[in-house]
Amino acid sequence: MNILVCISRVPDTTSKIDFIEDDTEFSIRDVQFVINPNDEFGLTRAIWFKEKQGAQVHVVHVGTTKSDATLRKCLAIGADKAFRIDAPALDGLAVAKELAAFVKNNSYDLIIAGRESIDYNGAMVPGMMAALLDIPFVTNCVGLEIDGTTAIAEREIDGGREKLKGTLPIIIGSQKGLVEESDLRIPNMRGIMQARQKPFEVVPAQEAPASTKDIKFERPAPKAEVKLVPADDLDQLIDLLHKEANVL
Amino acid sequence: MSVLIIVESENNALKRNAAEVASYGVALAAKLETSCTAIAFHAANATELGHYGVTKVAHVSNGPTHFDAHAYASAIAAFAAANNVSHLVVSSSADARFLAPLLAAKLNAGYVPNVVELPEEMSPLTVKRTAFTNKAFVYTQLLTACNIIGVGNNAFGVIDNTVDCVVDEITAENAISNLEQVSIEKVTGKATIADADVVVSGGRGLKGPENWHLIEDLAEVLDAATACSKPVSDMGWRSHDEHVGQTGKPVSTNLYIAIGISGAIQHLAGVNSSKVKVVINSDPEAPFFKAADYGVIGDAFEVVPKLTEKLKAFKALG
Ligand SMILES: Cc1cc2nc3c(=O)[nH]c(=O)nc-3n(C[C@H](O)[C@H](O)[C@H](O)COP(=O)(O)OP(=O)(O)OC[C@H]3O[C@@H](n4cnc5c(N)ncnc54)[C@H](O)[C@@H]3O)c2cc1C
């Protein structure tokens, strides 16, 4: 089985979100970039397939040389080969077009991408790829079994789960639940050394045009002080929620 | 040019979020000075969209009766292409976020989810949306001929505006799935995190799963959904689908009550867009107090049962 995991690189969850250039640009000062958590759950599942059922695991990323360390980390965790499509990630549709073109030129049975990236929260790349390639897609995926050419994927839905069956190739939007937090791997020394020997290819881009453009950022309005209610006067809390906040 | 509002349905009836999406779509069409139509699948009460200013509904009565992203996207894309649709409006529910990317690729449309207001500029179309999991907003231009706007859940609100509504029955030839539904499990009769007006959420401060009756009793009085912090689901005290936050489900409800939750940045990011936040925590230094509207410093084991009793009495008074 050939598995492709699409990797996005995002600010670490604890990063301070700040903007420069008159709020037109995200400030990367002091920001640590990490593998998008939803992608990491997917990559971990891919490595599980490799170890349990036998598979080749490739990772791909659309971006500039700045992302090379992130891709090396994927190799250190256990991916076999990394590809970087050499273009700035402009918007969801452009990235999906680059990835779809890459998939067309190669042959994968299973394609995994995080259900959404935690920076722009677009949640669009995997679905767009699926439609461009006209292959099945299951997002919010919390369970995945592959048997021959059949995939059974479980999707988290509001208040429950839905089990879907499809024929490979298939695209999965991964998230926590596909593997557990405790299954995530921290690269060890051996993995890091091996990663240096693993193939890393830079692929020229299609230069798909952007369909959207971010022009300005805004910080949320500062919050009013919390209103504290004494623990022995909960009637006051109910009164505030009822009359002031109007939510009861 | 015209606006197409995509409403969601379940069990042959409109979903609750249809009202907000319809309200937004009608307001957008007015701003663009163009017409608008809604498209619904298997919703016997589709005429009710007339309460929110929708005069025309295309009702698809063939194809899968449960939500099927691929089949529905194919049908909607064909309808949009045949009807000169320039703007599509969807919600930002989990189903909508499954459907919209498929549609965007089929229509070569720019797509922006989590939009919180009507566009501030019409040319080029510029919308305000949340980013960095509610830690910022960004203004985004849509550059394509056909565009998709995903309205943030509970961000725009419902506008009552009753008009006559005509429902056209249509058949979508291509509403065919590429996946087979094997099974579906869904709790019934209980509010869910996405749909509830109130969410009661518990953290590690509750000490163990055996104490969750505190959360459940309070939730019951408020008709609320129950949720939890990440470590609580990681330790298996509660099931994964209750995990909310940056790596769990987003919460965008009217009232969010956090009990024994410290308010770590990853937790707050996912719940911050809720309208009113209440925290109950024994540690006055807990970061959640900086993000909340109302707070009680106290022991959850004492405060929560009292609050539940008092709310019961309050609700009994009507
Ligand atoms: C990449 C990443 C992603 C993450 N994503 C998420 C996410 O999506 N959602 C999420 O929730 N977390 C997430 N986290 C974890 C997050 O950083 C925190 O560890 C977590 O939110 C803490 O959960 P908690 O508040 O329940 O527990 P704690 O931080 O242990 O807080 C427990 C709180 O309970 C209070 N308490 C104790 N006893 C009582 C009592 N008797 N009465 C009242 N209060 C009491 C304490 O004062 C304390 O404030 C993520 C972390 C990382 C690194």
PDB file of N, CA, C and O and ligand atoms in Angstrom, chain A residues 12-14 37 181, chain B residues 202-207 228-232 243-248 259-267 280-283 286-287 298-301, ligand 1:
ATOM      1  N   ASP A  12       3.024  26.671  16.896  1.00  0.00           N
ATOM      2  CA  ASP A  12       2.759  25.887  18.093  1.00  0.00           C
ATOM      3  C   ASP A  12       1.546  26.482  18.823  1.00  0.00           C
ATOM      4  O   ASP A  12       1.349  27.690  18.816  1.00  0.00           O
ATOM      5  N   THR A  13       0.744  25.603  19.445  1.00  0.00           N
ATOM      6  CA  THR A  13      -0.525  26.076  20.037  1.00  0.00           C
ATOM      7  C   THR A  13      -0.358  27.160  21.099  1.00  0.00           C
ATOM      8  O   THR A  13      -1.293  27.885  21.389  1.00  0.00           O
ATOM      9  N   THR A  14       0.840  27.249  21.697  1.00  0.00           N
ATOM     10  CA  THR A  14       1.011  28.258  22.751  1.00  0.00           C
ATOM     11  C   THR A  14       1.569  29.581  22.204  1.00  0.00           C
ATOM     12  O   THR A  14       1.795  30.514  22.965  1.00  0.00           O
ATOM     13  N   PRO A  37      -1.196  19.541  14.373  1.00  0.00           N
ATOM     14  CA  PRO A  37      -1.579  18.379  15.190  1.00  0.00           C
ATOM     15  C   PRO A  37      -2.496  17.381  14.462  1.00  0.00           C
ATOM     16  O   PRO A  37      -2.289  16.176  14.564  1.00  0.00           O
ATOM     17  N   GLU A 181      -3.533  10.217  21.638  1.00  0.00           N
ATOM     18  CA  GLU A 181      -2.450  11.145  21.979  1.00  0.00           C
ATOM     19  C   GLU A 181      -1.194  10.369  22.392  1.00  0.00           C
ATOM     20  O   GLU A 181      -0.074  10.691  21.987  1.00  0.00           O
TER      21      GLU A 181
ATOM     22  N   GLY B 202     -16.671  19.852  31.933  1.00  0.00           N
ATOM     23  CA  GLY B 202     -15.918  19.499  33.139  1.00  0.00           C
ATOM     24  C   GLY B 202     -14.463  19.213  32.833  1.00  0.00           C
ATOM     25  O   GLY B 202     -14.125  18.696  31.767  1.00  0.00           O
ATOM     26  N   GLY B 203     -13.581  19.544  33.784  1.00  0.00           N
ATOM     27  CA  GLY B 203     -12.154  19.311  33.609  1.00  0.00           C
ATOM     28  C   GLY B 203     -11.604  18.388  34.670  1.00  0.00           C
ATOM     29  O   GLY B 203     -12.347  17.756  35.432  1.00  0.00           O
ATOM     30  N   ARG B 204     -10.289  18.363  34.710  1.00  0.00           N
ATOM     31  CA  ARG B 204      -9.575  17.471  35.615  1.00  0.00           C
ATOM     32  C   ARG B 204      -9.892  17.777  37.080  1.00  0.00           C
ATOM     33  O   ARG B 204      -9.732  16.922  37.943  1.00  0.00           O
ATOM     34  N   GLY B 205     -10.362  19.008  37.338  1.00  0.00           N
ATOM     35  CA  GLY B 205     -10.719  19.386  38.705  1.00  0.00           C
ATOM     36  C   GLY B 205     -11.840  18.554  39.296  1.00  0.00           C
ATOM     37  O   GLY B 205     -12.068  18.570  40.503  1.00  0.00           O
ATOM     38  N   LEU B 206     -12.535  17.780  38.482  1.00  0.00           N
ATOM     39  CA  LEU B 206     -13.624  16.939  39.000  1.00  0.00           C
ATOM     40  C   LEU B 206     -13.118  15.614  39.554  1.00  0.00           C
ATOM     41  O   LEU B 206     -13.890  14.786  40.025  1.00  0.00           O
ATOM     42  N   LYS B 207     -11.821  15.385  39.430  1.00  0.00           N
ATOM     43  CA  LYS B 207     -11.118  14.273  40.093  1.00  0.00           C
ATOM     44  C   LYS B 207     -11.333  12.883  39.511  1.00  0.00           C
ATOM     45  O   LYS B 207     -10.475  12.021  39.626  1.00  0.00           O
ATOM     46  N   CYS B 228     -16.022  18.180  27.787  1.00  0.00           N
ATOM     47  CA  CYS B 228     -14.915  18.021  28.733  1.00  0.00           C
ATOM     48  C   CYS B 228     -13.617  18.564  28.142  1.00  0.00           C
ATOM     49  O   CYS B 228     -13.525  18.819  26.949  1.00  0.00           O
ATOM     50  N   SER B 229     -12.621  18.725  29.006  1.00  0.00           N
ATOM     51  CA  SER B 229     -11.304  19.149  28.540  1.00  0.00           C
ATOM     52  C   SER B 229     -10.564  17.938  27.971  1.00  0.00           C
ATOM     53  O   SER B 229     -10.976  16.795  28.153  1.00  0.00           O
ATOM     54  N   LYS B 230      -9.449  18.198  27.315  1.00  0.00           N
ATOM     55  CA  LYS B 230      -8.711  17.136  26.632  1.00  0.00           C
ATOM     56  C   LYS B 230      -8.192  16.048  27.577  1.00  0.00           C
ATOM     57  O   LYS B 230      -8.397  14.864  27.298  1.00  0.00           O
ATOM     58  N   PRO B 231      -7.515  16.422  28.695  1.00  0.00           N
ATOM     59  CA  PRO B 231      -7.014  15.329  29.547  1.00  0.00           C
ATOM     60  C   PRO B 231      -8.126  14.408  30.038  1.00  0.00           C
ATOM     61  O   PRO B 231      -7.915  13.201  30.207  1.00  0.00           O
ATOM     62  N   VAL B 232      -9.307  14.958  30.241  1.00  0.00           N
ATOM     63  CA  VAL B 232     -10.431  14.148  30.710  1.00  0.00           C
ATOM     64  C   VAL B 232     -10.780  13.063  29.684  1.00  0.00           C
ATOM     65  O   VAL B 232     -11.027  11.909  30.050  1.00  0.00           O
ATOM     66  N   HIS B 243     -14.692  15.912  23.913  1.00  0.00           N
ATOM     67  CA  HIS B 243     -13.481  16.750  24.009  1.00  0.00           C
ATOM     68  C   HIS B 243     -13.643  18.025  23.174  1.00  0.00           C
ATOM     69  O   HIS B 243     -13.841  17.966  21.982  1.00  0.00           O
ATOM     70  N   VAL B 244     -13.544  19.165  23.854  1.00  0.00           N
ATOM     71  CA  VAL B 244     -13.652  20.434  23.138  1.00  0.00           C
ATOM     72  C   VAL B 244     -12.345  21.217  23.259  1.00  0.00           C
ATOM     73  O   VAL B 244     -11.562  21.002  24.184  1.00  0.00           O
ATOM     74  N   GLY B 245     -12.126  22.111  22.318  1.00  0.00           N
ATOM     75  CA  GLY B 245     -10.898  22.904  22.326  1.00  0.00           C
ATOM     76  C   GLY B 245     -10.257  22.884  20.966  1.00  0.00           C
ATOM     77  O   GLY B 245     -10.844  22.430  19.980  1.00  0.00           O
ATOM     78  N   GLN B 246      -9.028  23.359  20.931  1.00  0.00           N
ATOM     79  CA  GLN B 246      -8.325  23.520  19.666  1.00  0.00           C
ATOM     80  C   GLN B 246      -8.176  22.209  18.896  1.00  0.00           C
ATOM     81  O   GLN B 246      -8.248  22.188  17.675  1.00  0.00           O
ATOM     82  N   THR B 247      -7.938  21.117  19.613  1.00  0.00           N
ATOM     83  CA  THR B 247      -7.802  19.834  18.923  1.00  0.00           C
ATOM     84  C   THR B 247      -9.054  18.977  19.081  1.00  0.00           C
ATOM     85  O   THR B 247      -9.070  17.820  18.674  1.00  0.00           O
ATOM     86  N   GLY B 248     -10.085  19.530  19.712  1.00  0.00           N
ATOM     87  CA  GLY B 248     -11.340  18.794  19.828  1.00  0.00           C
ATOM     88  C   GLY B 248     -12.420  19.498  19.045  1.00  0.00           C
ATOM     89  O   GLY B 248     -12.151  20.082  18.005  1.00  0.00           O
ATOM     90  N   ILE B 259     -16.259  23.943  34.457  1.00  0.00           N
ATOM     91  CA  ILE B 259     -16.154  23.544  35.860  1.00  0.00           C
ATOM     92  C   ILE B 259     -14.876  22.728  36.075  1.00  0.00           C
ATOM     93  O   ILE B 259     -14.677  21.694  35.427  1.00  0.00           O
ATOM     94  N   GLY B 260     -14.003  23.226  36.942  1.00  0.00           N
ATOM     95  CA  GLY B 260     -12.749  22.508  37.195  1.00  0.00           C
ATOM     96  C   GLY B 260     -11.866  22.444  35.967  1.00  0.00           C
ATOM     97  O   GLY B 260     -11.147  21.472  35.744  1.00  0.00           O
ATOM     98  N   ILE B 261     -11.937  23.485  35.147  1.00  0.00           N
ATOM     99  CA  ILE B 261     -11.091  23.578  33.947  1.00  0.00           C
ATOM    100  C   ILE B 261     -10.184  24.791  34.126  1.00  0.00           C
ATOM    101  O   ILE B 261     -10.668  25.888  34.421  1.00  0.00           O
ATOM    102  N   SER B 262      -8.874  24.608  33.933  1.00  0.00           N
ATOM    103  CA  SER B 262      -7.949  25.704  34.248  1.00  0.00           C
ATOM    104  C   SER B 262      -8.026  26.835  33.226  1.00  0.00           C
ATOM    105  O   SER B 262      -7.792  27.987  33.557  1.00  0.00           O
ATOM    106  N   GLY B 263      -8.349  26.498  31.963  1.00  0.00           N
ATOM    107  CA  GLY B 263      -8.392  27.539  30.945  1.00  0.00           C
ATOM    108  C   GLY B 263      -7.070  27.662  30.210  1.00  0.00           C
ATOM    109  O   GLY B 263      -6.605  28.759  29.912  1.00  0.00           O
ATOM    110  N   ALA B 264      -6.472  26.519  29.882  1.00  0.00           N
ATOM    111  CA  ALA B 264      -5.252  26.518  29.070  1.00  0.00           C
ATOM    112  C   ALA B 264      -5.578  27.127  27.710  1.00  0.00           C
ATOM    113  O   ALA B 264      -6.707  27.040  27.230  1.00  0.00           O
ATOM    114  N   ILE B 265      -4.554  27.700  27.095  1.00  0.00           N
ATOM    115  CA  ILE B 265      -4.752  28.428  25.839  1.00  0.00           C
ATOM    116  C   ILE B 265      -5.424  27.550  24.764  1.00  0.00           C
ATOM    117  O   ILE B 265      -6.293  28.009  24.028  1.00  0.00           O
ATOM    118  N   GLN B 266      -5.069  26.259  24.739  1.00  0.00           N
ATOM    119  CA  GLN B 266      -5.652  25.385  23.704  1.00  0.00           C
ATOM    120  C   GLN B 266      -7.114  25.090  23.990  1.00  0.00           C
ATOM    121  O   GLN B 266      -7.893  24.814  23.091  1.00  0.00           O
ATOM    122  N   HIS B 267      -7.467  25.097  25.260  1.00  0.00           N
ATOM    123  CA  HIS B 267      -8.874  24.889  25.602  1.00  0.00           C
ATOM    124  C   HIS B 267      -9.675  26.137  25.228  1.00  0.00           C
ATOM    125  O   HIS B 267     -10.693  26.054  24.532  1.00  0.00           O
ATOM    126  N   ILE B 280     -16.246  28.016  37.085  1.00  0.00           N
ATOM    127  CA  ILE B 280     -16.292  27.648  38.501  1.00  0.00           C
ATOM    128  C   ILE B 280     -14.988  26.917  38.784  1.00  0.00           C
ATOM    129  O   ILE B 280     -14.716  25.863  38.202  1.00  0.00           O
ATOM    130  N   ASN B 281     -14.144  27.516  39.650  1.00  0.00           N
ATOM    131  CA  ASN B 281     -12.816  26.944  39.874  1.00  0.00           C
ATOM    132  C   ASN B 281     -12.344  27.354  41.271  1.00  0.00           C
ATOM    133  O   ASN B 281     -12.582  28.481  41.700  1.00  0.00           O
ATOM    134  N   SER B 282     -11.664  26.428  41.940  1.00  0.00           N
ATOM    135  CA  SER B 282     -11.226  26.717  43.315  1.00  0.00           C
ATOM    136  C   SER B 282      -9.974  27.600  43.360  1.00  0.00           C
ATOM    137  O   SER B 282      -9.643  28.145  44.397  1.00  0.00           O
ATOM    138  N   ASP B 283      -9.311  27.708  42.216  1.00  0.00           N
ATOM    139  CA  ASP B 283      -8.069  28.481  42.184  1.00  0.00           C
ATOM    140  C   ASP B 283      -8.315  29.861  41.578  1.00  0.00           C
ATOM    141  O   ASP B 283      -8.554  29.972  40.377  1.00  0.00           O
ATOM    142  N   ALA B 286      -6.616  30.706  38.295  1.00  0.00           N
ATOM    143  CA  ALA B 286      -6.834  29.920  37.067  1.00  0.00           C
ATOM    144  C   ALA B 286      -7.027  30.869  35.888  1.00  0.00           C
ATOM    145  O   ALA B 286      -7.796  31.823  35.971  1.00  0.00           O
ATOM    146  N   PRO B 287      -6.313  30.605  34.777  1.00  0.00           N
ATOM    147  CA  PRO B 287      -6.390  31.532  33.632  1.00  0.00           C
ATOM    148  C   PRO B 287      -7.809  31.714  33.081  1.00  0.00           C
ATOM    149  O   PRO B 287      -8.100  32.729  32.467  1.00  0.00           O
ATOM    150  N   GLY B 298     -14.544  28.726  43.971  1.00  0.00           N
ATOM    151  CA  GLY B 298     -15.060  27.809  44.982  1.00  0.00           C
ATOM    152  C   GLY B 298     -14.878  26.371  44.570  1.00  0.00           C
ATOM    153  O   GLY B 298     -14.458  26.072  43.437  1.00  0.00           O
ATOM    154  N   ASP B 299     -15.175  25.489  45.496  1.00  0.00           N
ATOM    155  CA  ASP B 299     -15.031  24.056  45.286  1.00  0.00           C
ATOM    156  C   ASP B 299     -16.227  23.542  44.474  1.00  0.00           C
ATOM    157  O   ASP B 299     -17.372  23.671  44.916  1.00  0.00           O
ATOM    158  N   ALA B 300     -15.933  22.965  43.331  1.00  0.00           N
ATOM    159  CA  ALA B 300     -17.011  22.481  42.455  1.00  0.00           C
ATOM    160  C   ALA B 300     -17.935  21.513  43.181  1.00  0.00           C
ATOM    161  O   ALA B 300     -19.141  21.491  42.931  1.00  0.00           O
ATOM    162  N   PHE B 301     -17.358  20.730  44.091  1.00  0.00           N
ATOM    163  CA  PHE B 301     -18.167  19.713  44.766  1.00  0.00           C
ATOM    164  C   PHE B 301     -19.223  20.345  45.677  1.00  0.00           C
ATOM    165  O   PHE B 301     -20.224  19.728  46.001  1.00  0.00           O
TER     166      PHE B 301
HETATM  167  C1  LIG C   1      -1.079  20.595  21.025  1.00  0.00           C
HETATM  168  C2  LIG C   1      -2.008  20.677  22.184  1.00  0.00           C
HETATM  169  C3  LIG C   1      -3.374  20.700  21.945  1.00  0.00           C
HETATM  170  C4  LIG C   1      -4.276  20.762  23.013  1.00  0.00           C
HETATM  171  N1  LIG C   1      -5.619  20.793  22.739  1.00  0.00           N
HETATM  172  C5  LIG C   1      -6.494  20.898  23.771  1.00  0.00           C
HETATM  173  C6  LIG C   1      -7.898  20.945  23.531  1.00  0.00           C
HETATM  174  O1  LIG C   1      -8.363  20.893  22.397  1.00  0.00           O
HETATM  175  N2  LIG C   1      -8.733  21.030  24.592  1.00  0.00           N
HETATM  176  C7  LIG C   1      -8.285  21.069  25.881  1.00  0.00           C
HETATM  177  O2  LIG C   1      -9.110  21.145  26.802  1.00  0.00           O
HETATM  178  N3  LIG C   1      -6.966  21.003  26.128  1.00  0.00           N
HETATM  179  C8  LIG C   1      -6.068  20.913  25.117  1.00  0.00           C
HETATM  180  N4  LIG C   1      -4.728  20.817  25.398  1.00  0.00           N
HETATM  181  C9  LIG C   1      -4.317  20.628  26.802  1.00  0.00           C
HETATM  182  C10 LIG C   1      -4.243  21.899  27.592  1.00  0.00           C
HETATM  183  O3  LIG C   1      -2.954  22.461  27.440  1.00  0.00           O
HETATM  184  C11 LIG C   1      -4.480  21.633  29.097  1.00  0.00           C
HETATM  185  O4  LIG C   1      -3.555  20.679  29.541  1.00  0.00           O
HETATM  186  C12 LIG C   1      -5.884  21.127  29.422  1.00  0.00           C
HETATM  187  O5  LIG C   1      -6.866  21.944  28.824  1.00  0.00           O
HETATM  188  C13 LIG C   1      -6.074  21.130  30.920  1.00  0.00           C
HETATM  189  O6  LIG C   1      -7.285  20.492  31.245  1.00  0.00           O
HETATM  190  P1  LIG C   1      -8.024  20.846  32.614  1.00  0.00           P
HETATM  191  O7  LIG C   1      -8.297  22.275  32.659  1.00  0.00           O
HETATM  192  O8  LIG C   1      -9.182  19.912  32.707  1.00  0.00           O
HETATM  193  O9  LIG C   1      -6.974  20.354  33.704  1.00  0.00           O
HETATM  194  P2  LIG C   1      -5.999  21.190  34.641  1.00  0.00           P
HETATM  195  O10 LIG C   1      -5.180  22.147  33.882  1.00  0.00           O
HETATM  196  O11 LIG C   1      -5.357  20.191  35.501  1.00  0.00           O
HETATM  197  O12 LIG C   1      -6.989  22.069  35.503  1.00  0.00           O
HETATM  198  C14 LIG C   1      -7.839  21.585  36.474  1.00  0.00           C
HETATM  199  C15 LIG C   1      -8.466  22.791  37.130  1.00  0.00           C
HETATM  200  O13 LIG C   1      -9.416  22.344  38.094  1.00  0.00           O
HETATM  201  C16 LIG C   1      -9.336  23.172  39.230  1.00  0.00           C
HETATM  202  N5  LIG C   1      -9.839  22.408  40.371  1.00  0.00           N
HETATM  203  C17 LIG C   1      -9.232  21.397  41.044  1.00  0.00           C
HETATM  204  N6  LIG C   1     -10.035  20.953  42.026  1.00  0.00           N
HETATM  205  C18 LIG C   1     -11.158  21.691  41.968  1.00  0.00           C
HETATM  206  C19 LIG C   1     -12.354  21.701  42.724  1.00  0.00           C
HETATM  207  N7  LIG C   1     -12.578  20.849  43.726  1.00  0.00           N
HETATM  208  N8  LIG C   1     -13.307  22.604  42.410  1.00  0.00           N
HETATM  209  C20 LIG C   1     -13.121  23.482  41.375  1.00  0.00           C
HETATM  210  N9  LIG C   1     -12.013  23.501  40.639  1.00  0.00           N
HETATM  211  C21 LIG C   1     -11.045  22.610  40.928  1.00  0.00           C
HETATM  212  C22 LIG C   1      -7.885  23.541  39.344  1.00  0.00           C
HETATM  213  O14 LIG C   1      -7.763  24.759  40.052  1.00  0.00           O
HETATM  214  C23 LIG C   1      -7.474  23.680  37.883  1.00  0.00           C
HETATM  215  O15 LIG C   1      -7.619  25.010  37.436  1.00  0.00           O
HETATM  216  C24 LIG C   1      -3.800  20.772  24.355  1.00  0.00           C
HETATM  217  C25 LIG C   1      -2.418  20.766  24.584  1.00  0.00           C
HETATM  218  C26 LIG C   1      -1.538  20.726  23.525  1.00  0.00           C
HETATM  219  C27 LIG C   1      -0.062  20.734  23.843  1.00  0.00           C
END
